[in-house]
């Protein structure tokens, strides 16, 4: 009886140890993939040094360290009620929330710009679904009063050019306190925000209103932000880790759908002569120099749904110059790999435990049997 009791105690101890190890593996993998992974990844990022920025000293003689620290991201595409599967919605929104909140905590930007396509179904969502999408956005992108959040409109928020109407535009502007065309000024830096969905120049009422406002604002600016990129033939010249895949780079862009028209692009350049243009929409990164003097940066999507390696831009901008750096988020394939590795380890541990327990039981049985025979 004493031998049986010892055997049972050993079995219980082994099973308890195995259970603790398995639980620790599950909790550890989950905690790392859903929380910790964002910290070492974003800690690699840093605000660019404005000492070597173009025009390193401001036009009013202020040193470059007075630059505005601006975080720029794009194309969050919060899934809607029609095309958004609940798990897909949960997974992508959790990724963006953790990435954004971690970036705010570690990098402390003064201003954050989101370059449109906030929602995936804003162009057709009902009032009820719109309110739900907006509520989720405010929860995900919550921020302290020390950080200003500025949101631009995209085609998925109010519809492509021919789907756009005053109701959807005003609904968006009311929620985000954002007019179609405005200037945000920070430390003497003027950021021009443009509703590029309404810049096709075909005389539509909203287009006429936007262009009229742009003409009023027409003067040299430090930075122009919009959803649609300026006209370019394709992404063939784009390079980098977040550029479009090689098989997509030579696909021709459609004017007024993938990029602004040639005419609209030239008008913007002539009116404002911006030192820097930041745009979204393509979901991939690219750097283009227009007319050999106007740099444009296409900001990739912030969501795993649109690319495996989302990223955002860190911009240090002074009245006379700017410096940029790119910050990559954890890759979805890395997170999936960690989960698969943890699952494989759990399976191996479980099988080893079963085999070891089976061998232990056989050994104990033989020992007990031999003891009974000797008696």
Short mmCIF file of C-alpha atoms in Angstrom, two decimals, residues 69-225:
data_model
loop_
_atom_site.label_atom_id
_atom_site.label_comp_id
_atom_site.label_asym_id
_atom_site.label_seq_id
_atom_site.Cartn_x
_atom_site.Cartn_y
_atom_site.Cartn_z
CA UNK A 69 7.91 65.40 -34.01
CA UNK A 70 5.19 64.03 -36.27
CA UNK A 71 4.13 60.40 -36.56
CA UNK A 72 2.47 59.59 -39.90
CA UNK A 73 0.48 56.44 -40.67
CA UNK A 74 -2.12 55.49 -43.23
CA UNK A 75 -4.84 53.11 -44.39
CA UNK A 76 -6.01 51.56 -41.13
CA UNK A 77 -9.13 50.16 -42.87
CA UNK A 78 -11.18 49.28 -39.80
CA UNK A 79 -13.40 46.46 -41.02
CA UNK A 80 -17.13 47.05 -41.25
CA UNK A 81 -20.24 45.01 -40.64
CA UNK A 82 -20.55 43.71 -44.21
CA UNK A 83 -17.10 42.44 -45.20
CA UNK A 84 -15.45 42.07 -41.83
CA UNK A 85 -15.31 38.59 -40.29
CA UNK A 86 -15.29 38.92 -36.49
CA UNK A 87 -11.93 37.18 -36.01
CA UNK A 88 -10.29 39.11 -38.84
CA UNK A 89 -11.64 42.31 -37.33
CA UNK A 90 -10.47 41.39 -33.82
CA UNK A 91 -7.00 40.32 -34.94
CA UNK A 92 -6.20 43.34 -37.13
CA UNK A 93 -7.68 45.91 -34.77
CA UNK A 94 -5.84 44.48 -31.77
CA UNK A 95 -2.57 44.63 -33.74
CA UNK A 96 -3.11 48.28 -34.65
CA UNK A 97 -4.20 49.24 -31.14
CA UNK A 98 -1.18 47.66 -29.47
CA UNK A 99 1.22 49.07 -32.08
CA UNK A 100 -0.23 52.58 -31.80
CA UNK A 101 -0.38 52.66 -28.01
CA UNK A 102 3.16 51.26 -27.70
CA UNK A 103 4.47 53.83 -30.21
CA UNK A 104 2.80 56.67 -28.30
CA UNK A 105 4.27 55.48 -25.02
CA UNK A 106 7.81 54.97 -26.33
CA UNK A 107 8.15 57.72 -28.95
CA UNK A 108 5.87 60.47 -27.58
CA UNK A 109 5.01 62.26 -30.84
CA UNK A 110 3.63 65.78 -30.65
CA UNK A 111 1.24 65.21 -33.53
CA UNK A 112 -0.07 62.12 -35.34
CA UNK A 113 -1.43 62.18 -38.89
CA UNK A 114 -3.55 59.38 -40.34
CA UNK A 115 -3.69 59.77 -44.13
CA UNK A 116 -7.16 58.47 -44.89
CA UNK A 117 -9.03 55.20 -45.38
CA UNK A 118 -9.69 55.09 -41.68
CA UNK A 119 -12.61 52.77 -42.32
CA UNK A 120 -13.08 50.04 -44.88
CA UNK A 121 -16.82 50.53 -45.41
CA UNK A 122 -17.43 54.20 -44.65
CA UNK A 123 -18.53 54.68 -48.23
CA UNK A 124 -21.68 52.63 -47.65
CA UNK A 125 -22.07 52.02 -43.90
CA UNK A 126 -25.42 52.71 -42.26
CA UNK A 127 -25.66 55.27 -39.43
CA UNK A 128 -25.67 52.50 -36.84
CA UNK A 129 -22.63 50.72 -38.32
CA UNK A 130 -20.87 54.06 -38.79
CA UNK A 131 -21.29 54.86 -35.08
CA UNK A 132 -19.90 51.45 -34.14
CA UNK A 133 -16.87 51.92 -36.42
CA UNK A 134 -16.21 55.38 -35.00
CA UNK A 135 -16.47 54.10 -31.43
CA UNK A 136 -13.89 51.39 -32.14
CA UNK A 137 -11.57 53.87 -33.82
CA UNK A 138 -11.60 56.19 -30.80
CA UNK A 139 -10.87 53.27 -28.48
CA UNK A 140 -7.97 52.00 -30.59
CA UNK A 141 -6.37 55.38 -31.26
CA UNK A 142 -6.94 56.99 -27.88
CA UNK A 143 -4.24 59.46 -26.91
CA UNK A 144 -3.27 61.95 -24.22
CA UNK A 145 -3.88 65.71 -24.52
CA UNK A 146 -0.14 66.12 -25.16
CA UNK A 147 -0.54 64.46 -28.57
CA UNK A 148 -2.67 65.97 -31.31
CA UNK A 149 -4.41 63.50 -33.64
CA UNK A 150 -5.20 64.74 -37.15
CA UNK A 151 -7.25 62.58 -39.53
CA UNK A 152 -7.55 62.97 -43.31
CA UNK A 153 -10.32 61.58 -45.46
CA UNK A 154 -9.84 58.71 -47.92
CA UNK A 155 -11.90 57.09 -50.64
CA UNK A 156 -13.05 54.25 -48.37
CA UNK A 157 -14.30 56.80 -45.83
CA UNK A 158 -16.63 58.70 -48.19
CA UNK A 159 -16.52 56.73 -51.45
CA UNK A 160 -14.49 57.04 -54.61
CA UNK A 161 -14.85 60.30 -56.48
CA UNK A 162 -18.12 59.45 -58.24
CA UNK A 163 -19.60 57.87 -55.08
CA UNK A 164 -18.77 60.83 -52.85
CA UNK A 165 -21.60 63.08 -51.62
CA UNK A 166 -22.11 65.87 -49.11
CA UNK A 167 -23.77 63.60 -46.52
CA UNK A 168 -20.82 61.19 -46.27
CA UNK A 169 -18.27 63.99 -46.40
CA UNK A 170 -19.95 66.05 -43.67
CA UNK A 171 -20.50 62.94 -41.54
CA UNK A 172 -16.76 62.30 -41.62
CA UNK A 173 -15.83 65.95 -41.04
CA UNK A 174 -18.17 66.22 -38.05
CA UNK A 175 -16.71 63.17 -36.29
CA UNK A 176 -13.08 64.12 -36.85
CA UNK A 177 -13.42 67.91 -36.80
CA UNK A 178 -11.75 67.93 -40.21
CA UNK A 179 -12.62 70.15 -43.14
CA UNK A 180 -11.71 69.05 -46.66
CA UNK A 181 -8.89 71.57 -46.90
CA UNK A 182 -7.12 73.16 -43.96
CA UNK A 183 -3.75 74.07 -42.54
CA UNK A 184 -2.48 72.73 -39.22
CA UNK A 185 0.35 74.82 -37.76
CA UNK A 186 2.77 73.47 -35.17
CA UNK A 187 5.89 75.35 -34.03
CA UNK A 188 5.79 77.47 -37.15
CA UNK A 189 5.46 74.46 -39.47
CA UNK A 190 2.45 74.55 -41.80
CA UNK A 191 0.90 71.20 -42.71
CA UNK A 192 -1.58 71.41 -45.59
CA UNK A 193 -4.31 68.75 -45.35
CA UNK A 194 -6.00 67.99 -48.68
CA UNK A 195 -9.12 66.01 -49.52
CA UNK A 196 -7.55 64.46 -52.60
CA UNK A 197 -10.71 62.44 -53.33
CA UNK A 198 -12.22 65.74 -54.50
CA UNK A 199 -9.30 66.85 -56.69
CA UNK A 200 -10.10 65.35 -60.06
CA UNK A 201 -11.01 68.67 -61.61
CA UNK A 202 -14.21 67.60 -63.32
CA UNK A 203 -16.32 70.45 -61.93
CA UNK A 204 -18.26 68.47 -59.33
CA UNK A 205 -19.71 70.71 -56.56
CA UNK A 206 -17.46 69.28 -53.84
CA UNK A 207 -14.43 69.56 -56.15
CA UNK A 208 -15.17 73.20 -56.87
CA UNK A 209 -15.49 73.94 -53.16
CA UNK A 210 -12.19 72.21 -52.34
CA UNK A 211 -10.30 73.87 -55.18
CA UNK A 212 -11.64 77.28 -54.17
CA UNK A 213 -10.31 76.77 -50.65
CA UNK A 214 -6.96 75.57 -51.98
CA UNK A 215 -6.54 78.67 -54.09
CA UNK A 216 -7.14 80.81 -50.99
CA UNK A 217 -4.42 78.89 -49.14
CA UNK A 218 -2.02 79.00 -52.07
CA UNK A 219 1.43 79.87 -50.70
CA UNK A 220 4.66 78.07 -49.88
CA UNK A 221 4.13 75.36 -47.28
CA UNK A 222 6.36 73.05 -45.34
CA UNK A 223 4.42 69.86 -45.84
CA UNK A 224 1.40 68.62 -47.79
CA UNK A 225 -0.59 65.58 -46.64
#
